[in-house]
PDB file of C-alpha atoms in Angstrom:
ATOM      1  CA  UNK L   2     -21.926  22.703  18.218  1.00 48.00           C
ATOM      2  CA  UNK L   3     -20.782  26.217  17.366  1.00 50.00           C
ATOM      3  CA  UNK L   4     -18.764  24.770  14.355  1.00 51.00           C
ATOM      4  CA  UNK L   5     -15.462  25.454  15.155  1.00 58.00           C
ATOM      5  CA  UNK L   6     -15.554  28.209  17.115  1.00 60.00           C
ATOM      6  CA  UNK L   7     -13.978  28.266  20.527  1.00 63.00           C
ATOM      7  CA  UNK L   8     -15.701  31.438  22.181  1.00 68.00           C
ATOM      8  CA  UNK L   9     -19.318  32.098  23.090  1.00 72.00           C
ATOM      9  CA  UNK L  10     -20.912  35.161  21.798  1.00 70.00           C
ATOM     10  CA  UNK L  11     -23.839  35.199  22.950  1.00 70.00           C
ATOM     11  CA  UNK L  12     -24.555  39.165  22.310  1.00 72.00           C
ATOM     12  CA  UNK L  13     -27.761  40.218  21.261  1.00 71.00           C
ATOM     13  CA  UNK L  14     -28.764  43.273  20.053  1.00 73.00           C
ATOM     14  CA  UNK L  15     -31.595  44.526  21.530  1.00 72.00           C
ATOM     15  CA  UNK L  16     -34.361  47.111  20.091  1.00 72.00           C
ATOM     16  CA  UNK L  17     -34.197  49.734  23.140  1.00 73.00           C
ATOM     17  CA  UNK L  18     -37.435  51.073  22.218  1.00 74.00           C
ATOM     18  CA  UNK L  19     -39.477  48.206  22.012  1.00 72.00           C
ATOM     19  CA  UNK L  20     -38.189  46.999  25.267  1.00 73.00           C
ATOM     20  CA  UNK L  21     -38.588  50.278  27.636  1.00 77.00           C
ATOM     21  CA  UNK L  22     -42.280  50.470  25.828  1.00 77.00           C
ATOM     22  CA  UNK L  23     -42.455  47.267  27.586  1.00 75.00           C
ATOM     23  CA  UNK L  24     -41.190  48.250  30.925  1.00 77.00           C
ATOM     24  CA  UNK L  25     -42.923  51.329  30.539  1.00 79.00           C
ATOM     25  CA  UNK L  26     -46.592  48.942  29.651  1.00 77.00           C
ATOM     26  CA  UNK L  27     -45.915  47.457  32.738  1.00 78.00           C
ATOM     27  CA  UNK L  28     -45.327  50.923  35.120  1.00 80.00           C
ATOM     28  CA  UNK L  29     -48.782  51.689  33.948  1.00 78.00           C
ATOM     29  CA  UNK L  30     -50.413  48.854  35.779  1.00 78.00           C
ATOM     30  CA  UNK L  31     -48.611  50.146  39.361  1.00 81.00           C
ATOM     31  CA  UNK L  32     -50.629  51.088  41.671  1.00 82.00           C
ATOM     32  CA  UNK L  33     -50.369  54.703  43.606  1.00 83.00           C
ATOM     33  CA  UNK L  34     -48.117  54.091  46.623  1.00 82.00           C
ATOM     34  CA  UNK L  35     -50.060  54.169  49.671  1.00 81.00           C
ATOM     35  CA  UNK L  36     -48.692  56.073  52.761  1.00 79.00           C
ATOM     36  CA  UNK L  37     -45.406  54.906  54.331  1.00 79.00           C
ATOM     37  CA  UNK L  38     -44.865  51.989  51.057  1.00 81.00           C
ATOM     38  CA  UNK L  39     -41.645  51.765  49.764  1.00 81.00           C
ATOM     39  CA  UNK L  40     -42.195  52.086  45.748  1.00 79.00           C
ATOM     40  CA  UNK L  41     -38.778  49.652  45.323  1.00 78.00           C
ATOM     41  CA  UNK L  42     -40.197  47.002  46.396  1.00 77.00           C
ATOM     42  CA  UNK L  43     -39.191  43.872  44.155  1.00 71.00           C
ATOM     43  CA  UNK L  44     -42.061  42.082  45.192  1.00 73.00           C
ATOM     44  CA  UNK L  45     -44.720  44.957  45.203  1.00 78.00           C
ATOM     45  CA  UNK L  46     -43.707  47.768  43.608  1.00 80.00           C
ATOM     46  CA  UNK L  47     -46.113  50.922  43.162  1.00 83.00           C
ATOM     47  CA  UNK L  48     -45.959  54.124  41.741  1.00 82.00           C
ATOM     48  CA  UNK L  49     -44.869  57.210  43.907  1.00 83.00           C
ATOM     49  CA  UNK L  50     -47.106  59.972  43.607  1.00 81.00           C
ATOM     50  CA  UNK L  51     -46.118  62.932  41.618  1.00 79.00           C
ATOM     51  CA  UNK L  52     -43.885  60.919  39.730  1.00 81.00           C
ATOM     52  CA  UNK L  53     -44.431  59.827  35.730  1.00 82.00           C
ATOM     53  CA  UNK L  54     -43.967  55.918  34.664  1.00 82.00           C
ATOM     54  CA  UNK L  55     -41.106  57.026  32.453  1.00 82.00           C
ATOM     55  CA  UNK L  56     -39.434  59.114  35.844  1.00 82.00           C
ATOM     56  CA  UNK L  57     -40.581  56.162  38.064  1.00 83.00           C
ATOM     57  CA  UNK L  58     -38.759  53.809  35.634  1.00 81.00           C
ATOM     58  CA  UNK L  59     -35.530  55.313  35.210  1.00 80.00           C
ATOM     59  CA  UNK L  60     -35.106  55.875  39.271  1.00 82.00           C
ATOM     60  CA  UNK L  61     -35.924  51.951  40.042  1.00 79.00           C
ATOM     61  CA  UNK L  62     -33.778  50.596  37.341  1.00 76.00           C
ATOM     62  CA  UNK L  63     -31.348  52.873  38.680  1.00 78.00           C
ATOM     63  CA  UNK L  64     -31.977  52.019  42.348  1.00 77.00           C
ATOM     64  CA  UNK L  65     -31.371  48.363  41.091  1.00 70.00           C
ATOM     65  CA  UNK L  66     -28.102  48.945  39.207  1.00 67.00           C
ATOM     66  CA  UNK L  67     -29.247  47.824  35.778  1.00 68.00           C
ATOM     67  CA  UNK L  68     -28.756  49.500  32.345  1.00 68.00           C
ATOM     68  CA  UNK L  69     -30.366  48.217  29.909  1.00 65.00           C
ATOM     69  CA  UNK L  70     -30.894  51.399  28.099  1.00 67.00           C
ATOM     70  CA  UNK L  71     -27.280  52.833  28.150  1.00 70.00           C
ATOM     71  CA  UNK L  72     -26.089  49.566  25.915  1.00 71.00           C
ATOM     72  CA  UNK L  73     -27.796  48.337  22.877  1.00 72.00           C
ATOM     73  CA  UNK L  74     -26.246  44.591  23.052  1.00 74.00           C
ATOM     74  CA  UNK L  75     -26.889  41.969  25.914  1.00 71.00           C
ATOM     75  CA  UNK L  76     -24.913  39.358  26.778  1.00 72.00           C
ATOM     76  CA  UNK L  77     -27.162  36.584  27.039  1.00 71.00           C
ATOM     77  CA  UNK L  78     -24.740  34.418  28.356  1.00 73.00           C
ATOM     78  CA  UNK L  79     -24.957  35.883  31.937  1.00 71.00           C
ATOM     79  CA  UNK L  80     -28.750  36.075  31.200  1.00 68.00           C
ATOM     80  CA  UNK L  81     -29.051  32.184  30.746  1.00 70.00           C
ATOM     81  CA  UNK L  82     -26.259  32.021  33.899  1.00 72.00           C
ATOM     82  CA  UNK L  83     -23.374  30.359  31.188  1.00 73.00           C
ATOM     83  CA  UNK L  84     -20.803  32.732  31.556  1.00 75.00           C
ATOM     84  CA  UNK L  85     -17.411  32.553  31.752  1.00 76.00           C
ATOM     85  CA  UNK L  86     -16.644  30.967  34.994  1.00 77.00           C
ATOM     86  CA  UNK L  87     -20.463  29.493  35.610  1.00 80.00           C
ATOM     87  CA  UNK L  88     -21.086  25.427  37.063  1.00 82.00           C
ATOM     88  CA  UNK L  89     -22.960  25.777  33.592  1.00 80.00           C
ATOM     89  CA  UNK L  90     -20.486  26.976  31.147  1.00 80.00           C
ATOM     90  CA  UNK L  91     -17.862  24.331  32.778  1.00 83.00           C
ATOM     91  CA  UNK L  92     -20.752  21.879  32.094  1.00 83.00           C
ATOM     92  CA  UNK L  93     -20.625  22.878  28.714  1.00 80.00           C
ATOM     93  CA  UNK L  94     -16.879  23.541  28.533  1.00 82.00           C
ATOM     94  CA  UNK L  95     -16.605  20.000  29.622  1.00 83.00           C
ATOM     95  CA  UNK L  96     -18.862  18.666  26.734  1.00 82.00           C
ATOM     96  CA  UNK L  97     -17.415  20.185  23.900  1.00 81.00           C
ATOM     97  CA  UNK L  98     -14.028  18.439  25.396  1.00 84.00           C
ATOM     98  CA  UNK L  99     -15.704  15.226  24.879  1.00 85.00           C
ATOM     99  CA  UNK L 100     -16.332  16.500  21.377  1.00 84.00           C
ATOM    100  CA  UNK L 101     -12.619  17.197  20.533  1.00 85.00           C
ATOM    101  CA  UNK L 102     -11.719  13.620  22.215  1.00 88.00           C
ATOM    102  CA  UNK L 103     -14.281  13.012  19.796  1.00 87.00           C
ATOM    103  CA  UNK L 104     -12.344  14.727  16.177  1.00 86.00           C
ATOM    104  CA  UNK L 105      -9.557  12.745  17.640  1.00 90.00           C
ATOM    105  CA  UNK L 106     -10.830   9.557  17.723  1.00 92.00           C
ATOM    106  CA  UNK L 107     -11.417   9.732  14.102  1.00 92.00           C
ATOM    107  CA  UNK L 108      -7.138  10.626  13.389  1.00 94.00           C
ATOM    108  CA  UNK L 109      -6.641   7.721  16.188  1.00 95.00           C
ATOM    109  CA  UNK L 110      -9.019   5.727  13.574  1.00 95.00           C
ATOM    110  CA  UNK L 111      -7.570   6.265  10.390  1.00 95.00           C
ATOM    111  CA  UNK L 112      -3.750   5.374  12.143  1.00 96.00           C
ATOM    112  CA  UNK L 113      -5.537   2.271  13.506  1.00 96.00           C
ATOM    113  CA  UNK L 114      -6.048   1.085  10.052  1.00 95.00           C
ATOM    114  CA  UNK L 115      -3.077   2.287   8.510  1.00 95.00           C
ATOM    115  CA  UNK L 116      -1.642  -0.396  11.704  1.00 95.00           C
ATOM    116  CA  UNK L 117      -3.931  -2.836  10.786  1.00 93.00           C
ATOM    117  CA  UNK L 118      -3.576  -3.114   7.042  1.00 93.00           C
ATOM    118  CA  UNK L 119       0.254  -2.723   6.902  1.00 93.00           C
ATOM    119  CA  UNK L 120       0.015  -5.633   9.485  1.00 93.00           C
ATOM    120  CA  UNK L 121      -2.206  -7.741   6.993  1.00 92.00           C
ATOM    121  CA  UNK L 122       0.414  -7.104   4.078  1.00 90.00           C
ATOM    122  CA  UNK L 123       3.298  -8.027   6.186  1.00 90.00           C
ATOM    123  CA  UNK L 124       1.641 -11.177   7.280  1.00 89.00           C
ATOM    124  CA  UNK L 125       0.897 -11.818   3.551  1.00 85.00           C
ATOM    125  CA  UNK L 126       4.390 -11.677   2.338  1.00 80.00           C
ATOM    126  CA  UNK L 127       5.987 -11.993   0.203  1.00 81.00           C
ATOM    127  CA  UNK L 128       2.331 -13.055  -2.000  1.00 82.00           C
ATOM    128  CA  UNK L 129       1.395  -9.059  -2.775  1.00 85.00           C
ATOM    129  CA  UNK L 130      -1.046 -10.815  -4.992  1.00 87.00           C
ATOM    130  CA  UNK L 131      -3.107 -12.573  -2.269  1.00 88.00           C
ATOM    131  CA  UNK L 132      -2.444  -8.939   0.139  1.00 89.00           C
ATOM    132  CA  UNK L 133      -4.053  -6.439  -2.316  1.00 91.00           C
ATOM    133  CA  UNK L 134      -6.774  -8.884  -2.952  1.00 91.00           C
ATOM    134  CA  UNK L 135      -7.511  -9.416   1.447  1.00 91.00           C
ATOM    135  CA  UNK L 136      -6.981  -5.479   1.332  1.00 92.00           C
ATOM    136  CA  UNK L 137      -9.777  -4.938  -1.319  1.00 94.00           C
ATOM    137  CA  UNK L 138     -12.029  -7.653  -0.005  1.00 93.00           C
ATOM    138  CA  UNK L 139     -11.719  -5.233   3.306  1.00 95.00           C
ATOM    139  CA  UNK L 140     -12.149  -2.041   1.500  1.00 95.00           C
ATOM    140  CA  UNK L 141     -15.620  -3.883  -0.554  1.00 95.00           C
ATOM    141  CA  UNK L 142     -16.649  -5.374   2.829  1.00 95.00           C
ATOM    142  CA  UNK L 143     -17.858  -2.143   4.442  1.00 95.00           C
ATOM    143  CA  UNK L 144     -18.989  -0.340   1.269  1.00 96.00           C
ATOM    144  CA  UNK L 145     -21.994  -2.920   1.077  1.00 96.00           C
ATOM    145  CA  UNK L 146     -22.687  -2.072   4.743  1.00 95.00           C
ATOM    146  CA  UNK L 147     -22.715   1.436   4.167  1.00 95.00           C
ATOM    147  CA  UNK L 148     -24.760   1.208   0.787  1.00 95.00           C
ATOM    148  CA  UNK L 149     -27.426  -1.097   2.135  1.00 95.00           C
ATOM    149  CA  UNK L 150     -27.501   1.863   5.693  1.00 93.00           C
ATOM    150  CA  UNK L 151     -27.948   4.013   3.394  1.00 93.00           C
ATOM    151  CA  UNK L 152     -30.969   2.376   2.112  1.00 92.00           C
ATOM    152  CA  UNK L 153     -32.016   2.081   5.869  1.00 92.00           C
ATOM    153  CA  UNK L 154     -31.890   5.333   6.660  1.00 90.00           C
ATOM    154  CA  UNK L 155     -34.572   6.051   3.476  1.00 83.00           C
ATOM    155  CA  UNK L 156     -36.943   3.715   4.644  1.00 84.00           C
ATOM    156  CA  UNK L 157     -37.199   4.817   7.930  1.00 81.00           C
ATOM    157  CA  UNK L 158     -40.289   7.055   7.525  1.00 75.00           C
ATOM    158  CA  UNK L 159     -42.084   3.381   6.699  1.00 75.00           C
ATOM    159  CA  UNK L 160     -41.703   2.750  10.638  1.00 77.00           C
ATOM    160  CA  UNK L 161     -42.440   6.347  12.107  1.00 75.00           C
ATOM    161  CA  UNK L 162     -45.511   8.441  11.784  1.00 75.00           C
ATOM    162  CA  UNK L 163     -45.246  11.925  12.348  1.00 74.00           C
ATOM    163  CA  UNK L 164     -48.110  14.532  12.141  1.00 76.00           C
ATOM    164  CA  UNK L 165     -46.288  17.918  12.069  1.00 79.00           C
ATOM    165  CA  UNK L 166     -45.495  18.751   8.201  1.00 78.00           C
ATOM    166  CA  UNK L 167     -42.701  20.566   9.304  1.00 79.00           C
ATOM    167  CA  UNK L 168     -40.708  18.670  11.640  1.00 79.00           C
ATOM    168  CA  UNK L 169     -41.720  15.656   9.072  1.00 82.00           C
ATOM    169  CA  UNK L 170     -39.943  18.220   6.643  1.00 83.00           C
ATOM    170  CA  UNK L 171     -36.839  18.768   9.005  1.00 84.00           C
ATOM    171  CA  UNK L 172     -36.378  15.215   9.503  1.00 85.00           C
ATOM    172  CA  UNK L 173     -36.496  14.483   5.699  1.00 86.00           C
ATOM    173  CA  UNK L 174     -34.248  17.280   5.247  1.00 87.00           C
ATOM    174  CA  UNK L 175     -32.129  15.601   8.265  1.00 87.00           C
ATOM    175  CA  UNK L 176     -32.138  11.856   6.792  1.00 89.00           C
ATOM    176  CA  UNK L 177     -31.207  12.520   3.086  1.00 89.00           C
ATOM    177  CA  UNK L 178     -27.840  14.685   5.001  1.00 90.00           C
ATOM    178  CA  UNK L 179     -26.823  11.242   6.362  1.00 91.00           C
ATOM    179  CA  UNK L 180     -28.076   8.485   4.214  1.00 92.00           C
ATOM    180  CA  UNK L 181     -25.981  10.475   0.835  1.00 92.00           C
ATOM    181  CA  UNK L 182     -23.393  11.214   3.239  1.00 92.00           C
ATOM    182  CA  UNK L 183     -23.712   6.863   3.823  1.00 94.00           C
ATOM    183  CA  UNK L 184     -23.843   6.509  -0.052  1.00 94.00           C
ATOM    184  CA  UNK L 185     -20.787   8.713  -0.570  1.00 95.00           C
ATOM    185  CA  UNK L 186     -18.195   6.786   2.002  1.00 94.00           C
ATOM    186  CA  UNK L 187     -19.802   3.987  -0.001  1.00 95.00           C
ATOM    187  CA  UNK L 188     -19.101   4.956  -2.726  1.00 96.00           C
ATOM    188  CA  UNK L 189     -15.247   6.008  -2.039  1.00 95.00           C
ATOM    189  CA  UNK L 190     -14.819   2.490   0.536  1.00 95.00           C
ATOM    190  CA  UNK L 191     -16.116   0.998  -2.457  1.00 95.00           C
ATOM    191  CA  UNK L 192     -14.170   1.568  -5.284  1.00 96.00           C
ATOM    192  CA  UNK L 193     -10.572   2.015  -3.671  1.00 95.00           C
ATOM    193  CA  UNK L 194     -11.963  -1.963  -2.618  1.00 95.00           C
ATOM    194  CA  UNK L 195     -12.447  -2.654  -6.112  1.00 95.00           C
ATOM    195  CA  UNK L 196      -9.314  -1.052  -7.745  1.00 95.00           C
ATOM    196  CA  UNK L 197      -7.323  -2.833  -4.928  1.00 92.00           C
ATOM    197  CA  UNK L 198      -9.388  -6.097  -5.615  1.00 91.00           C
ATOM    198  CA  UNK L 199      -8.323  -5.821  -9.704  1.00 92.00           C
ATOM    199  CA  UNK L 200      -5.259  -4.581  -8.592  1.00 91.00           C
ATOM    200  CA  UNK L 201      -4.224  -8.238  -7.469  1.00 88.00           C
ATOM    201  CA  UNK L 202      -4.904  -9.719 -10.548  1.00 87.00           C
ATOM    202  CA  UNK L 203      -3.196  -7.200 -12.539  1.00 86.00           C
ATOM    203  CA  UNK L 204       0.310  -6.857 -11.121  1.00 82.00           C
ATOM    204  CA  UNK L 205       2.863 -10.054 -11.743  1.00 73.00           C
ATOM    205  CA  UNK L 206       3.704 -12.162  -8.727  1.00 59.00           C
ATOM    206  CA  UNK L 207       7.552 -10.801  -8.401  1.00 56.00           C
ATOM    207  CA  UNK L 208       7.996 -14.195  -5.795  1.00 51.00           C
ATOM    208  CA  UNK L 209       6.726 -16.849  -8.893  1.00 50.00           C
ATOM    209  CA  UNK L 210       8.873 -14.839 -11.276  1.00 49.00           C
ATOM    210  CA  UNK L 211      11.529 -15.301  -9.474  1.00 50.00           C
ATOM    211  CA  UNK L 212      11.335 -19.062  -8.676  1.00 50.00           C
ATOM    212  CA  UNK L 213      10.491 -19.862 -12.195  1.00 50.00           C
ATOM    213  CA  UNK L 214      14.056 -17.950 -13.071  1.00 52.00           C
ATOM    214  CA  UNK L 215      15.839 -20.985 -10.658  1.00 53.00           C
ATOM    215  CA  UNK L 216      17.076 -24.435 -11.104  1.00 55.00           C
ATOM    216  CA  UNK L 217      14.827 -27.050  -9.090  1.00 52.00           C
ATOM    217  CA  UNK L 218      16.701 -28.923  -6.680  1.00 55.00           C
ATOM    218  CA  UNK L 219      15.888 -32.049  -6.081  1.00 51.00           C
ATOM    219  CA  UNK L 220      16.285 -33.689  -3.478  1.00 51.00           C
ATOM    220  CA  UNK L 221      18.477 -37.168  -3.265  1.00 46.00           C
TER     221      UNK L 221
ATOM    222  CA  UNK A  25       2.800 -21.463  11.061  1.00 57.00           C
ATOM    223  CA  UNK A  26       0.407 -21.093   8.136  1.00 81.00           C
ATOM    224  CA  UNK A  27      -2.515 -21.711   9.719  1.00 85.00           C
ATOM    225  CA  UNK A  28      -2.022 -18.727  12.640  1.00 87.00           C
ATOM    226  CA  UNK A  29      -0.942 -16.524  10.427  1.00 87.00           C
ATOM    227  CA  UNK A  30      -4.360 -17.057   8.541  1.00 88.00           C
ATOM    228  CA  UNK A  31      -6.165 -17.115  11.986  1.00 91.00           C
ATOM    229  CA  UNK A  32      -4.312 -14.230  12.365  1.00 90.00           C
ATOM    230  CA  UNK A  33      -5.026 -12.162   9.219  1.00 91.00           C
ATOM    231  CA  UNK A  34      -8.947 -13.427   9.473  1.00 93.00           C
ATOM    232  CA  UNK A  35      -8.878 -11.415  12.329  1.00 93.00           C
ATOM    233  CA  UNK A  36      -6.792  -8.578  11.635  1.00 94.00           C
ATOM    234  CA  UNK A  37      -9.361  -8.297   8.495  1.00 94.00           C
ATOM    235  CA  UNK A  38     -12.711  -8.368  10.353  1.00 95.00           C
ATOM    236  CA  UNK A  39     -11.142  -5.565  13.217  1.00 95.00           C
ATOM    237  CA  UNK A  40     -10.216  -3.180   9.826  1.00 95.00           C
ATOM    238  CA  UNK A  41     -13.601  -3.846   8.666  1.00 95.00           C
ATOM    239  CA  UNK A  42     -15.411  -3.096  11.661  1.00 96.00           C
ATOM    240  CA  UNK A  43     -12.814  -0.234  12.304  1.00 95.00           C
ATOM    241  CA  UNK A  44     -14.057   1.436   8.237  1.00 95.00           C
ATOM    242  CA  UNK A  45     -17.251   0.834   9.165  1.00 95.00           C
ATOM    243  CA  UNK A  46     -17.105   3.306  13.066  1.00 94.00           C
ATOM    244  CA  UNK A  47     -14.731   5.592  10.820  1.00 94.00           C
ATOM    245  CA  UNK A  48     -17.248   6.455   8.371  1.00 94.00           C
ATOM    246  CA  UNK A  49     -20.183   6.854  10.697  1.00 93.00           C
ATOM    247  CA  UNK A  50     -18.020   8.496  12.784  1.00 92.00           C
ATOM    248  CA  UNK A  51     -17.943  11.521   9.733  1.00 92.00           C
ATOM    249  CA  UNK A  52     -20.966  10.818   9.036  1.00 91.00           C
ATOM    250  CA  UNK A  53     -22.297  11.109  12.179  1.00 88.00           C
ATOM    251  CA  UNK A  54     -19.632  14.908  12.052  1.00 86.00           C
ATOM    252  CA  UNK A  55     -21.998  16.429  10.520  1.00 84.00           C
ATOM    253  CA  UNK A  56     -24.864  17.016  13.463  1.00 84.00           C
ATOM    254  CA  UNK A  57     -22.220  18.986  15.217  1.00 82.00           C
ATOM    255  CA  UNK A  58     -22.184  22.387  12.592  1.00 80.00           C
ATOM    256  CA  UNK A  59     -25.077  24.319  12.063  1.00 79.00           C
ATOM    257  CA  UNK A  60     -25.613  23.897   7.995  1.00 81.00           C
ATOM    258  CA  UNK A  61     -27.157  20.645   8.527  1.00 84.00           C
ATOM    259  CA  UNK A  62     -30.197  22.479  11.273  1.00 83.00           C
ATOM    260  CA  UNK A  63     -29.752  25.853   8.151  1.00 83.00           C
ATOM    261  CA  UNK A  64     -30.608  23.568   5.478  1.00 84.00           C
ATOM    262  CA  UNK A  65     -33.388  21.587   8.221  1.00 84.00           C
ATOM    263  CA  UNK A  66     -35.063  25.206   8.670  1.00 82.00           C
ATOM    264  CA  UNK A  67     -34.955  26.138   5.172  1.00 83.00           C
ATOM    265  CA  UNK A  68     -36.267  23.202   3.713  1.00 84.00           C
ATOM    266  CA  UNK A  69     -39.592  23.152   6.370  1.00 81.00           C
ATOM    267  CA  UNK A  70     -40.460  26.746   6.012  1.00 82.00           C
ATOM    268  CA  UNK A  71     -38.837  27.358   9.638  1.00 78.00           C
ATOM    269  CA  UNK A  72     -37.913  30.878   8.616  1.00 78.00           C
ATOM    270  CA  UNK A  73     -40.978  32.411   7.040  1.00 77.00           C
ATOM    271  CA  UNK A  74     -42.336  30.765   9.959  1.00 78.00           C
ATOM    272  CA  UNK A  75     -40.075  32.451  13.075  1.00 76.00           C
ATOM    273  CA  UNK A  76     -40.064  35.607  10.754  1.00 74.00           C
ATOM    274  CA  UNK A  77     -43.898  35.900  11.703  1.00 76.00           C
ATOM    275  CA  UNK A  78     -44.051  34.542  14.762  1.00 75.00           C
ATOM    276  CA  UNK A  79     -41.006  37.545  15.540  1.00 70.00           C
ATOM    277  CA  UNK A  80     -42.602  40.231  14.318  1.00 68.00           C
ATOM    278  CA  UNK A  81     -46.104  39.953  16.315  1.00 69.00           C
ATOM    279  CA  UNK A  82     -44.615  38.909  19.043  1.00 66.00           C
ATOM    280  CA  UNK A  83     -45.386  41.461  21.483  1.00 61.00           C
ATOM    281  CA  UNK A  84     -42.190  40.826  24.137  1.00 59.00           C
ATOM    282  CA  UNK A  85     -39.707  40.421  21.233  1.00 60.00           C
ATOM    283  CA  UNK A  86     -36.951  43.130  21.945  1.00 62.00           C
ATOM    284  CA  UNK A  87     -34.107  41.418  19.715  1.00 64.00           C
ATOM    285  CA  UNK A  88     -33.806  43.283  17.004  1.00 63.00           C
ATOM    286  CA  UNK A  89     -34.433  41.688  13.630  1.00 65.00           C
ATOM    287  CA  UNK A  90     -32.054  42.511  11.140  1.00 65.00           C
ATOM    288  CA  UNK A  91     -33.596  44.227   7.785  1.00 66.00           C
ATOM    289  CA  UNK A  92     -32.661  40.330   6.098  1.00 68.00           C
ATOM    290  CA  UNK A  93     -35.245  38.670   7.838  1.00 69.00           C
ATOM    291  CA  UNK A  94     -35.712  35.885   9.891  1.00 69.00           C
ATOM    292  CA  UNK A  95     -33.263  33.953   7.988  1.00 73.00           C
ATOM    293  CA  UNK A  96     -29.963  36.326   8.905  1.00 73.00           C
ATOM    294  CA  UNK A  97     -31.142  36.689  12.407  1.00 70.00           C
ATOM    295  CA  UNK A  98     -31.044  32.822  13.107  1.00 71.00           C
ATOM    296  CA  UNK A  99     -27.895  32.187  10.776  1.00 70.00           C
ATOM    297  CA  UNK A 100     -25.981  34.930  12.944  1.00 66.00           C
ATOM    298  CA  UNK A 101     -27.578  34.403  16.339  1.00 64.00           C
ATOM    299  CA  UNK A 102     -26.714  30.338  15.172  1.00 64.00           C
ATOM    300  CA  UNK A 103     -24.283  29.844  18.831  1.00 56.00           C
ATOM    301  CA  UNK A 104     -27.648  30.517  20.577  1.00 52.00           C
ATOM    302  CA  UNK A 105     -28.849  27.249  20.154  1.00 53.00           C
ATOM    303  CA  UNK A 106     -25.609  25.445  19.054  1.00 59.00           C
ATOM    304  CA  UNK A 107     -24.423  26.884  22.394  1.00 49.00           C
ATOM    305  CA  UNK A 108     -22.308  23.662  22.939  1.00 53.00           C
TER     306      UNK A 108
END
């Protein structure tokens, strides 16, 4: 993904001299035109008699309406057929829409988690200690799962044999990045879980204190 | 009522755990959407040197290579291979 940029800029600076040399060498391989032969025929072009390769190249490009040498940049979106309005561009934009949904999904997930935690908290009221302990466990369990996921990613290369050293190094970097990310989230979620769990032992249960102050009514 | 509450808390807890795992996975996999991961992988694998050598020797290479080399070229034109 081109980060968060909305515009697709595929303009490249071309080496005009190299490009011209390439075309000139191609023109140099052409045979001289026979009588009645069209030099601008795309299938079978030929070099008109008395014309140099330079002159013919200019006239050929002019006849086709191509202007490679007027500008030093080329927009590759046109070369690859992904310019604005094209079918392929629409497909790419559709794919980008899915990525936007994926980004929105993360926000939705955070909101859902907060709603779930609030519901758990409400269901376990007035026992705040219990609510904190449950919330702590809810955070600790995924932290453990993410920790083992991180470890298992590091061991993936035991099962996959890659013979190409370049590709192997690239896979290593990707694998380490994923593993470190999982380890980071495991640490953050785990720390939060432990903090919630410990706080459940530290806070005083208000309901119990209130109950103790009230005289106990005996049923007759 | 107490049992229903407990069952409710149990299912909500399971759901929250799954959502937390899903959220962590989605945050982690997001790194694939940004070029930095690919640049790091290229750096570690020596791809810049490999591509640089090949670009310089390629006969039909018309894209101008900046004086800073293939690294700058690839970083500048990263949208080409991250076209989405």
